[in-house]
Structures are given as C-alpha cells and as structure tokens.
Short mmCIF file of N, CA and C in Angstrom, two decimals:
data_model
loop_
_atom_site.label_atom_id
_atom_site.label_comp_id
_atom_site.label_asym_id
_atom_site.label_seq_id
_atom_site.Cartn_x
_atom_site.Cartn_y
_atom_site.Cartn_z
N LYS A 1 15.52 0.14 -26.67
CA LYS A 1 14.12 -0.26 -26.71
C LYS A 1 13.89 -1.24 -27.85
N ALA A 2 14.47 -0.96 -29.01
CA ALA A 2 14.30 -1.85 -30.17
C ALA A 2 14.85 -3.24 -29.88
N LEU A 3 16.02 -3.31 -29.27
CA LEU A 3 16.64 -4.61 -29.01
C LEU A 3 15.80 -5.47 -28.08
N PHE A 4 15.31 -4.88 -27.01
CA PHE A 4 14.59 -5.66 -26.02
C PHE A 4 13.09 -5.76 -26.28
N GLU A 5 12.49 -4.73 -26.81
CA GLU A 5 11.04 -4.75 -26.99
C GLU A 5 10.62 -5.20 -28.39
N TYR A 6 11.29 -4.73 -29.40
CA TYR A 6 10.92 -5.12 -30.76
C TYR A 6 11.53 -6.47 -31.14
N TYR A 7 12.86 -6.60 -30.98
CA TYR A 7 13.55 -7.83 -31.36
C TYR A 7 13.49 -8.91 -30.29
N LYS A 8 13.11 -8.53 -29.07
CA LYS A 8 12.93 -9.49 -27.96
C LYS A 8 14.25 -10.16 -27.54
N PHE A 9 15.37 -9.45 -27.64
CA PHE A 9 16.64 -10.01 -27.19
C PHE A 9 16.60 -10.25 -25.69
N ASP A 10 17.33 -11.25 -25.24
CA ASP A 10 17.45 -11.53 -23.81
C ASP A 10 18.66 -10.83 -23.20
N ALA A 11 19.65 -10.53 -24.03
CA ALA A 11 20.89 -9.91 -23.55
C ALA A 11 21.55 -9.15 -24.69
N VAL A 12 22.38 -8.17 -24.32
CA VAL A 12 23.14 -7.40 -25.29
C VAL A 12 24.55 -7.16 -24.75
N THR A 13 25.44 -6.82 -25.67
CA THR A 13 26.78 -6.39 -25.30
C THR A 13 26.85 -4.89 -25.53
N VAL A 14 27.36 -4.16 -24.54
CA VAL A 14 27.46 -2.71 -24.66
C VAL A 14 28.90 -2.26 -24.46
N ASN A 15 29.22 -1.13 -25.06
CA ASN A 15 30.54 -0.54 -24.95
C ASN A 15 30.50 0.57 -23.89
N PRO A 16 31.31 0.48 -22.85
CA PRO A 16 31.27 1.47 -21.78
C PRO A 16 32.09 2.73 -22.06
N TYR A 17 32.73 2.79 -23.22
CA TYR A 17 33.66 3.87 -23.52
C TYR A 17 33.04 5.26 -23.39
N LEU A 18 31.74 5.39 -23.68
CA LEU A 18 31.08 6.69 -23.59
C LEU A 18 30.60 7.02 -22.19
N GLY A 19 30.76 6.08 -21.26
CA GLY A 19 30.39 6.34 -19.88
C GLY A 19 29.00 5.85 -19.52
N TYR A 20 28.62 6.17 -18.29
CA TYR A 20 27.39 5.65 -17.70
C TYR A 20 26.15 6.02 -18.50
N ASP A 21 26.06 7.25 -18.99
CA ASP A 21 24.83 7.65 -19.68
C ASP A 21 24.58 6.85 -20.96
N SER A 22 25.62 6.26 -21.54
CA SER A 22 25.41 5.43 -22.72
C SER A 22 24.99 4.01 -22.36
N VAL A 23 25.25 3.60 -21.14
CA VAL A 23 24.89 2.26 -20.66
C VAL A 23 23.54 2.27 -19.94
N LYS A 24 23.21 3.39 -19.32
CA LYS A 24 22.01 3.51 -18.49
C LYS A 24 20.72 3.06 -19.16
N PRO A 25 20.44 3.43 -20.41
CA PRO A 25 19.18 2.98 -21.03
C PRO A 25 19.03 1.45 -21.05
N PHE A 26 20.12 0.74 -21.15
CA PHE A 26 20.07 -0.72 -21.13
C PHE A 26 19.80 -1.23 -19.72
N LEU A 27 20.34 -0.55 -18.73
CA LEU A 27 20.18 -0.98 -17.34
C LEU A 27 18.75 -0.86 -16.86
N ASP A 28 17.95 -0.04 -17.52
CA ASP A 28 16.55 0.10 -17.15
C ASP A 28 15.77 -1.19 -17.37
N TYR A 29 16.31 -2.09 -18.19
CA TYR A 29 15.68 -3.39 -18.45
C TYR A 29 16.29 -4.41 -17.49
N ARG A 30 15.83 -4.41 -16.26
CA ARG A 30 16.44 -5.25 -15.22
C ARG A 30 16.24 -6.74 -15.42
N ASN A 31 15.32 -7.13 -16.26
CA ASN A 31 15.11 -8.55 -16.51
C ASN A 31 15.88 -9.03 -17.75
N LYS A 32 16.79 -8.21 -18.25
CA LYS A 32 17.61 -8.54 -19.42
C LYS A 32 19.09 -8.50 -19.04
N GLY A 33 19.89 -9.28 -19.74
CA GLY A 33 21.32 -9.31 -19.49
C GLY A 33 22.05 -8.21 -20.24
N ILE A 34 22.97 -7.55 -19.54
CA ILE A 34 23.78 -6.49 -20.12
C ILE A 34 25.25 -6.90 -19.93
N PHE A 35 25.93 -7.17 -21.03
CA PHE A 35 27.35 -7.53 -20.95
C PHE A 35 28.19 -6.34 -21.40
N VAL A 36 29.02 -5.87 -20.49
CA VAL A 36 29.86 -4.70 -20.72
C VAL A 36 31.23 -5.16 -21.21
N LEU A 37 31.66 -4.61 -22.36
CA LEU A 37 33.00 -4.93 -22.85
C LEU A 37 34.02 -4.49 -21.80
N CYS A 38 34.89 -5.42 -21.41
CA CYS A 38 35.86 -5.13 -20.37
C CYS A 38 37.29 -5.38 -20.87
N ARG A 39 37.62 -6.63 -21.10
CA ARG A 39 38.95 -7.00 -21.62
C ARG A 39 38.69 -7.93 -22.80
N THR A 40 38.69 -7.36 -23.98
CA THR A 40 38.29 -8.11 -25.16
C THR A 40 39.38 -9.07 -25.62
N SER A 41 39.01 -10.02 -26.47
CA SER A 41 39.92 -11.09 -26.87
C SER A 41 40.80 -10.76 -28.05
N ASN A 42 40.55 -9.65 -28.73
CA ASN A 42 41.33 -9.33 -29.94
C ASN A 42 42.77 -8.95 -29.59
N SER A 43 43.64 -9.13 -30.55
CA SER A 43 45.08 -8.95 -30.30
C SER A 43 45.48 -7.51 -29.97
N SER A 44 44.74 -6.53 -30.46
CA SER A 44 45.11 -5.14 -30.16
C SER A 44 44.30 -4.55 -29.00
N ALA A 45 43.71 -5.40 -28.21
CA ALA A 45 42.93 -4.93 -27.05
C ALA A 45 43.76 -4.03 -26.13
N CYS A 46 45.05 -4.31 -26.08
CA CYS A 46 45.93 -3.56 -25.18
C CYS A 46 46.12 -2.10 -25.61
N ASP A 47 45.78 -1.76 -26.86
CA ASP A 47 45.96 -0.38 -27.32
C ASP A 47 45.31 0.62 -26.36
N PHE A 48 44.14 0.30 -25.87
CA PHE A 48 43.45 1.18 -24.93
C PHE A 48 43.18 0.52 -23.59
N GLN A 49 42.91 -0.77 -23.60
CA GLN A 49 42.48 -1.43 -22.37
C GLN A 49 43.58 -1.58 -21.34
N ASP A 50 44.84 -1.45 -21.74
CA ASP A 50 45.96 -1.52 -20.80
C ASP A 50 46.45 -0.14 -20.35
N LEU A 51 45.84 0.92 -20.85
CA LEU A 51 46.25 2.26 -20.43
C LEU A 51 46.05 2.41 -18.92
N VAL A 52 46.99 3.06 -18.28
CA VAL A 52 46.98 3.19 -16.82
C VAL A 52 46.61 4.62 -16.45
N ASP A 53 45.70 4.74 -15.47
CA ASP A 53 45.29 6.08 -15.03
C ASP A 53 46.23 6.60 -13.93
N ASN A 54 45.92 7.74 -13.39
CA ASN A 54 46.77 8.38 -12.37
C ASN A 54 46.82 7.60 -11.06
N PHE A 55 45.92 6.65 -10.89
CA PHE A 55 45.88 5.85 -9.67
C PHE A 55 46.53 4.48 -9.86
N GLY A 56 47.09 4.25 -11.05
CA GLY A 56 47.77 2.99 -11.33
C GLY A 56 46.84 1.87 -11.79
N MET A 57 45.60 2.22 -12.13
CA MET A 57 44.65 1.20 -12.58
C MET A 57 44.61 1.17 -14.11
N LYS A 58 44.58 -0.04 -14.65
CA LYS A 58 44.40 -0.18 -16.09
C LYS A 58 42.95 0.08 -16.43
N PHE A 59 42.72 0.49 -17.67
CA PHE A 59 41.37 0.84 -18.11
C PHE A 59 40.39 -0.31 -17.91
N TYR A 60 40.78 -1.53 -18.25
CA TYR A 60 39.87 -2.66 -18.11
C TYR A 60 39.52 -2.91 -16.64
N GLN A 61 40.45 -2.63 -15.72
CA GLN A 61 40.16 -2.78 -14.29
C GLN A 61 39.11 -1.76 -13.85
N THR A 62 39.26 -0.54 -14.33
CA THR A 62 38.30 0.50 -14.03
C THR A 62 36.92 0.14 -14.58
N VAL A 63 36.89 -0.38 -15.79
CA VAL A 63 35.61 -0.79 -16.39
C VAL A 63 34.96 -1.87 -15.51
N ALA A 64 35.74 -2.85 -15.09
CA ALA A 64 35.19 -3.93 -14.26
C ALA A 64 34.59 -3.37 -12.97
N LEU A 65 35.32 -2.49 -12.32
CA LEU A 65 34.83 -1.92 -11.06
C LEU A 65 33.60 -1.04 -11.26
N ARG A 66 33.62 -0.24 -12.32
CA ARG A 66 32.45 0.61 -12.63
C ARG A 66 31.23 -0.25 -12.92
N ALA A 67 31.40 -1.27 -13.73
CA ALA A 67 30.28 -2.16 -14.05
C ALA A 67 29.73 -2.79 -12.77
N GLY A 68 30.62 -3.13 -11.85
CA GLY A 68 30.17 -3.65 -10.56
C GLY A 68 29.33 -2.63 -9.80
N ASP A 69 29.73 -1.37 -9.85
CA ASP A 69 28.95 -0.30 -9.21
C ASP A 69 27.60 -0.10 -9.88
N TRP A 70 27.56 -0.24 -11.19
CA TRP A 70 26.32 -0.05 -11.95
C TRP A 70 25.36 -1.22 -11.79
N ASN A 71 25.82 -2.31 -11.27
CA ASN A 71 25.06 -3.57 -11.26
C ASN A 71 24.00 -3.63 -10.16
N LYS A 72 23.23 -2.58 -10.02
CA LYS A 72 22.19 -2.52 -8.98
C LYS A 72 21.10 -3.57 -9.20
N GLY A 73 20.80 -3.88 -10.45
CA GLY A 73 19.76 -4.84 -10.77
C GLY A 73 20.25 -6.28 -10.86
N GLY A 74 21.55 -6.48 -10.69
CA GLY A 74 22.11 -7.82 -10.75
C GLY A 74 22.06 -8.44 -12.14
N ASN A 75 22.00 -7.61 -13.17
CA ASN A 75 21.88 -8.14 -14.53
C ASN A 75 23.06 -7.77 -15.43
N ILE A 76 24.14 -7.28 -14.84
CA ILE A 76 25.32 -6.91 -15.63
C ILE A 76 26.36 -8.02 -15.56
N GLY A 77 26.96 -8.29 -16.71
CA GLY A 77 28.10 -9.18 -16.80
C GLY A 77 29.21 -8.46 -17.55
N LEU A 78 30.34 -9.11 -17.64
CA LEU A 78 31.50 -8.53 -18.32
C LEU A 78 31.97 -9.43 -19.45
N VAL A 79 32.42 -8.83 -20.53
CA VAL A 79 33.05 -9.57 -21.62
C VAL A 79 34.56 -9.55 -21.35
N VAL A 80 35.12 -10.75 -21.19
CA VAL A 80 36.54 -10.88 -20.88
C VAL A 80 37.10 -12.00 -21.75
N GLY A 81 38.08 -11.67 -22.58
CA GLY A 81 38.59 -12.62 -23.56
C GLY A 81 39.43 -13.75 -22.99
N ALA A 82 39.24 -14.93 -23.56
CA ALA A 82 40.00 -16.12 -23.18
C ALA A 82 41.47 -16.00 -23.56
N THR A 83 41.78 -15.08 -24.43
CA THR A 83 43.15 -14.90 -24.89
C THR A 83 44.03 -14.16 -23.87
N TYR A 84 43.43 -13.70 -22.80
CA TYR A 84 44.15 -13.01 -21.73
C TYR A 84 43.81 -13.65 -20.39
N PRO A 85 44.30 -14.87 -20.13
CA PRO A 85 43.89 -15.59 -18.93
C PRO A 85 44.28 -14.91 -17.61
N GLU A 86 45.42 -14.25 -17.55
CA GLU A 86 45.80 -13.59 -16.29
C GLU A 86 44.86 -12.43 -15.98
N GLU A 87 44.48 -11.69 -17.01
CA GLU A 87 43.53 -10.60 -16.81
C GLU A 87 42.16 -11.14 -16.43
N LEU A 88 41.78 -12.28 -17.02
CA LEU A 88 40.53 -12.94 -16.67
C LEU A 88 40.52 -13.31 -15.19
N LYS A 89 41.60 -13.87 -14.72
CA LYS A 89 41.73 -14.24 -13.30
C LYS A 89 41.59 -13.00 -12.41
N GLU A 90 42.24 -11.95 -12.81
CA GLU A 90 42.20 -10.69 -12.05
C GLU A 90 40.79 -10.10 -12.03
N ILE A 91 40.12 -10.12 -13.16
CA ILE A 91 38.77 -9.55 -13.24
C ILE A 91 37.80 -10.39 -12.41
N ARG A 92 37.97 -11.70 -12.42
CA ARG A 92 37.10 -12.54 -11.57
C ARG A 92 37.27 -12.17 -10.11
N LYS A 93 38.49 -11.85 -9.69
CA LYS A 93 38.73 -11.43 -8.30
C LYS A 93 38.07 -10.08 -8.02
N LEU A 94 38.12 -9.17 -8.99
CA LEU A 94 37.50 -7.85 -8.82
C LEU A 94 35.98 -7.94 -8.78
N CYS A 95 35.42 -8.88 -9.52
CA CYS A 95 33.95 -9.02 -9.67
C CYS A 95 33.57 -10.48 -9.44
N PRO A 96 33.66 -10.95 -8.21
CA PRO A 96 33.50 -12.38 -7.96
C PRO A 96 32.13 -12.97 -8.28
N GLY A 97 31.09 -12.17 -8.27
CA GLY A 97 29.77 -12.73 -8.49
C GLY A 97 29.14 -12.42 -9.82
N MET A 98 29.83 -11.67 -10.65
CA MET A 98 29.24 -11.27 -11.94
C MET A 98 29.47 -12.34 -13.00
N PRO A 99 28.50 -12.51 -13.90
CA PRO A 99 28.73 -13.43 -15.01
C PRO A 99 29.78 -12.87 -15.97
N LEU A 100 30.60 -13.76 -16.50
CA LEU A 100 31.61 -13.38 -17.47
C LEU A 100 31.32 -14.07 -18.78
N LEU A 101 31.23 -13.30 -19.85
CA LEU A 101 31.08 -13.80 -21.21
C LEU A 101 32.48 -13.88 -21.78
N ILE A 102 32.93 -15.09 -22.12
CA ILE A 102 34.33 -15.32 -22.45
C ILE A 102 34.48 -15.78 -23.90
N PRO A 103 34.74 -14.83 -24.82
CA PRO A 103 35.03 -15.20 -26.21
C PRO A 103 36.53 -15.51 -26.36
N GLY A 104 36.88 -16.03 -27.52
CA GLY A 104 38.31 -16.21 -27.82
C GLY A 104 38.78 -17.64 -27.78
N ILE A 105 37.89 -18.59 -27.51
CA ILE A 105 38.25 -20.01 -27.56
C ILE A 105 38.15 -20.44 -29.02
N GLY A 106 38.97 -21.32 -29.44
CA GLY A 106 38.88 -21.83 -30.82
C GLY A 106 39.75 -21.04 -31.76
N ALA A 107 39.14 -20.30 -32.68
CA ALA A 107 39.88 -19.60 -33.75
C ALA A 107 40.91 -18.62 -33.20
N GLN A 108 40.63 -17.99 -32.06
CA GLN A 108 41.59 -17.04 -31.49
C GLN A 108 42.57 -17.70 -30.55
N ALA A 109 42.43 -19.01 -30.36
CA ALA A 109 43.38 -19.83 -29.61
C ALA A 109 43.47 -19.50 -28.12
N GLY A 110 42.37 -19.05 -27.54
CA GLY A 110 42.33 -18.85 -26.09
C GLY A 110 42.40 -20.19 -25.38
N ASP A 111 42.91 -20.19 -24.18
CA ASP A 111 43.10 -21.41 -23.40
C ASP A 111 41.80 -21.78 -22.70
N LEU A 112 41.17 -22.87 -23.13
CA LEU A 112 39.89 -23.28 -22.55
C LEU A 112 40.03 -23.64 -21.07
N GLU A 113 41.04 -24.43 -20.74
CA GLU A 113 41.20 -24.85 -19.34
C GLU A 113 41.38 -23.65 -18.41
N LEU A 114 42.26 -22.73 -18.77
CA LEU A 114 42.47 -21.55 -17.92
C LEU A 114 41.24 -20.65 -17.91
N SER A 115 40.55 -20.57 -19.03
CA SER A 115 39.34 -19.74 -19.09
C SER A 115 38.27 -20.27 -18.13
N VAL A 116 38.13 -21.57 -18.09
CA VAL A 116 37.17 -22.15 -17.16
C VAL A 116 37.67 -21.99 -15.72
N ARG A 117 38.91 -22.36 -15.48
CA ARG A 117 39.45 -22.30 -14.12
C ARG A 117 39.39 -20.87 -13.55
N TYR A 118 39.78 -19.88 -14.36
CA TYR A 118 39.81 -18.50 -13.88
C TYR A 118 38.47 -17.78 -14.04
N GLY A 119 37.63 -18.28 -14.93
CA GLY A 119 36.39 -17.57 -15.24
C GLY A 119 35.22 -17.92 -14.35
N VAL A 120 35.17 -19.15 -13.84
CA VAL A 120 34.02 -19.53 -13.01
C VAL A 120 34.10 -18.85 -11.65
N ASP A 121 32.94 -18.74 -11.01
CA ASP A 121 32.89 -18.17 -9.67
C ASP A 121 33.13 -19.28 -8.64
N ALA A 122 32.92 -18.97 -7.36
CA ALA A 122 33.17 -19.93 -6.28
C ALA A 122 32.30 -21.18 -6.40
N ALA A 123 31.13 -21.05 -7.01
CA ALA A 123 30.23 -22.19 -7.20
C ALA A 123 30.51 -22.93 -8.52
N LYS A 124 31.60 -22.56 -9.19
CA LYS A 124 31.99 -23.15 -10.48
C LYS A 124 30.97 -22.85 -11.57
N GLU A 125 30.40 -21.65 -11.50
CA GLU A 125 29.41 -21.20 -12.47
C GLU A 125 29.77 -19.79 -12.94
N MET A 126 28.83 -19.13 -13.60
CA MET A 126 28.90 -17.72 -13.99
C MET A 126 29.94 -17.41 -15.05
N ALA A 127 30.35 -18.43 -15.81
CA ALA A 127 31.24 -18.22 -16.96
C ALA A 127 30.51 -18.75 -18.20
N ILE A 128 30.35 -17.90 -19.19
CA ILE A 128 29.71 -18.28 -20.44
C ILE A 128 30.80 -18.32 -21.50
N ILE A 129 31.18 -19.51 -21.88
CA ILE A 129 32.25 -19.69 -22.86
C ILE A 129 31.64 -19.59 -24.26
N VAL A 130 32.16 -18.68 -25.05
CA VAL A 130 31.65 -18.48 -26.41
C VAL A 130 32.34 -19.47 -27.35
N ALA A 131 31.53 -20.22 -28.06
CA ALA A 131 32.04 -21.17 -29.04
C ALA A 131 31.32 -20.90 -30.35
N ALA A 132 31.85 -20.04 -31.14
CA ALA A 132 31.15 -19.66 -32.37
C ALA A 132 31.74 -20.39 -33.58
N ARG A 133 32.90 -19.96 -34.03
CA ARG A 133 33.45 -20.49 -35.28
C ARG A 133 33.74 -21.98 -35.23
N GLN A 134 34.23 -22.47 -34.09
CA GLN A 134 34.57 -23.89 -34.04
C GLN A 134 33.34 -24.79 -34.16
N VAL A 135 32.19 -24.28 -33.80
CA VAL A 135 30.94 -25.03 -33.97
C VAL A 135 30.32 -24.72 -35.33
N LEU A 136 30.21 -23.43 -35.64
CA LEU A 136 29.59 -23.02 -36.91
C LEU A 136 30.29 -23.59 -38.14
N TYR A 137 31.61 -23.67 -38.07
CA TYR A 137 32.38 -24.11 -39.24
C TYR A 137 33.02 -25.48 -39.00
N ALA A 138 32.36 -26.32 -38.24
CA ALA A 138 32.89 -27.66 -37.96
C ALA A 138 32.98 -28.50 -39.23
N SER A 139 32.15 -28.18 -40.22
CA SER A 139 32.19 -28.88 -41.50
C SER A 139 31.55 -28.00 -42.57
N LYS A 140 32.05 -28.13 -43.78
CA LYS A 140 31.46 -27.43 -44.92
C LYS A 140 30.61 -28.38 -45.75
N GLY A 141 30.57 -29.64 -45.35
CA GLY A 141 29.89 -30.65 -46.14
C GLY A 141 28.46 -30.91 -45.70
N ALA A 142 27.91 -31.97 -46.24
CA ALA A 142 26.54 -32.37 -45.94
C ALA A 142 26.39 -32.82 -44.49
N ASP A 143 27.50 -33.13 -43.84
CA ASP A 143 27.45 -33.56 -42.44
C ASP A 143 27.54 -32.39 -41.47
N TYR A 144 27.25 -31.18 -41.96
CA TYR A 144 27.39 -29.97 -41.16
C TYR A 144 26.70 -30.10 -39.79
N ALA A 145 25.44 -30.49 -39.78
CA ALA A 145 24.68 -30.54 -38.52
C ALA A 145 25.32 -31.51 -37.54
N GLN A 146 25.71 -32.67 -38.01
CA GLN A 146 26.33 -33.66 -37.12
C GLN A 146 27.68 -33.18 -36.62
N ALA A 147 28.45 -32.56 -37.49
CA ALA A 147 29.77 -32.06 -37.09
C ALA A 147 29.64 -30.93 -36.08
N ALA A 148 28.69 -30.03 -36.29
CA ALA A 148 28.47 -28.93 -35.34
C ALA A 148 28.03 -29.48 -33.99
N ARG A 149 27.13 -30.45 -34.01
CA ARG A 149 26.66 -31.06 -32.76
C ARG A 149 27.83 -31.72 -32.02
N LYS A 150 28.65 -32.47 -32.76
CA LYS A 150 29.79 -33.15 -32.16
C LYS A 150 30.76 -32.13 -31.54
N ALA A 151 31.05 -31.05 -32.25
CA ALA A 151 31.95 -30.01 -31.74
C ALA A 151 31.38 -29.37 -30.47
N ALA A 152 30.08 -29.10 -30.47
CA ALA A 152 29.45 -28.48 -29.31
C ALA A 152 29.47 -29.42 -28.10
N ILE A 153 29.20 -30.68 -28.32
CA ILE A 153 29.21 -31.66 -27.22
C ILE A 153 30.62 -31.83 -26.67
N GLU A 154 31.61 -31.91 -27.55
CA GLU A 154 33.00 -32.03 -27.09
C GLU A 154 33.41 -30.83 -26.25
N LEU A 155 33.01 -29.65 -26.70
CA LEU A 155 33.34 -28.44 -25.94
C LEU A 155 32.63 -28.44 -24.59
N ARG A 156 31.35 -28.76 -24.58
CA ARG A 156 30.60 -28.83 -23.32
C ARG A 156 31.26 -29.81 -22.35
N ASP A 157 31.63 -30.99 -22.85
CA ASP A 157 32.24 -31.99 -21.98
C ASP A 157 33.59 -31.51 -21.44
N ALA A 158 34.37 -30.83 -22.26
CA ALA A 158 35.66 -30.30 -21.80
C ALA A 158 35.44 -29.23 -20.73
N ILE A 159 34.49 -28.35 -20.96
CA ILE A 159 34.19 -27.31 -19.96
C ILE A 159 33.81 -27.96 -18.64
N ASN A 160 32.93 -28.93 -18.67
CA ASN A 160 32.50 -29.60 -17.44
C ASN A 160 33.64 -30.35 -16.76
N ARG A 161 34.54 -30.92 -17.56
CA ARG A 161 35.73 -31.57 -16.95
C ARG A 161 36.56 -30.55 -16.18
N TYR A 162 36.79 -29.40 -16.82
CA TYR A 162 37.60 -28.36 -16.17
C TYR A 162 36.88 -27.75 -14.97
N ARG A 163 35.56 -27.74 -15.01
CA ARG A 163 34.78 -27.27 -13.86
C ARG A 163 34.80 -28.28 -12.72
N GLY A 164 35.12 -29.54 -13.05
CA GLY A 164 35.13 -30.59 -12.05
C GLY A 164 33.75 -31.14 -11.76
N VAL A 165 32.86 -31.08 -12.76
CA VAL A 165 31.51 -31.63 -12.57
C VAL A 165 31.24 -32.74 -13.55
#
C-alpha cells in the first residue's frame, strides 16, 4: 500500500520465494506493474535458481510458469538477467507475452545483442533493458549530464538496431 498509494510507484520488483501469499497484495493493484524475480543477473544466481525439482524443472522455470498463472490482471513481468542469455531465451518461450525486465548490461557484462534478440516478444517489444551504472557513471566531471545523455542515446540506438527498427 505504501509503495503504490503513498509513494505513487508505477511498478515494483517482488521476490516470489515466500510464495503466492507474499505476492498477492501487490497483484491487487492491477493498474501497477509487478516484476517477479525469476533469473537474476548476479553471478551466484545459480545457487538456488538452478535447483531442480522432482519433475526436472529448474526453480527459475517454475517461477516463470507460476508468475504466468498469477498474471490474471496482465500486469506481471519477470526479472531475467542479461548475463544468462540462454535462460532468457528459454523464459521468453515459457512466457511469450509477458514483459521482461532485463538487468545486467554494462557493469555486469551481459550481452546486449542477445538480450534484445532473446528478450523481445514476437512484436519486438516487451523487453525493458536496464541501463543503470553505464549511464549514471558515464562521467565524474562537469560534463556528467552530457555524458549520461550520450550513453543513454547510444544504448537506445543499439537496442533499436538489434530490434530491427
């Protein structure tokens, strides 16, 4: 309630580890975006996200499918790291119409081209590429604003090239 009503956020990232009842309060806000952590970009993501259940499914695959089931309001997306392009491709196949929030480009050295190619949907949309540090820290000098703008424009242009638009 605080995030959406007091702070007026448009979207949040939630952790599905506690199950549906921990995500449900966010889903009640159908006009807000809910991004469920699925396959994160950090190097130790595999510690838990690659664990396989009795049916042969990895944890991140189960999260993707569950989030798809929970997506009654059409406002759920998944966080899928650019540092794991094959998993990104797989998750896009499991959830073809859901938006994907894709961190890990830049400082974490995720592959931008593969992230765009595997992350977009059939209409070449629904992939939100996160560009934080490479834009925020484009310069430490007085030219900070210009350097950040230049970095953001270069990234946008590269994304659009890979999208084919």
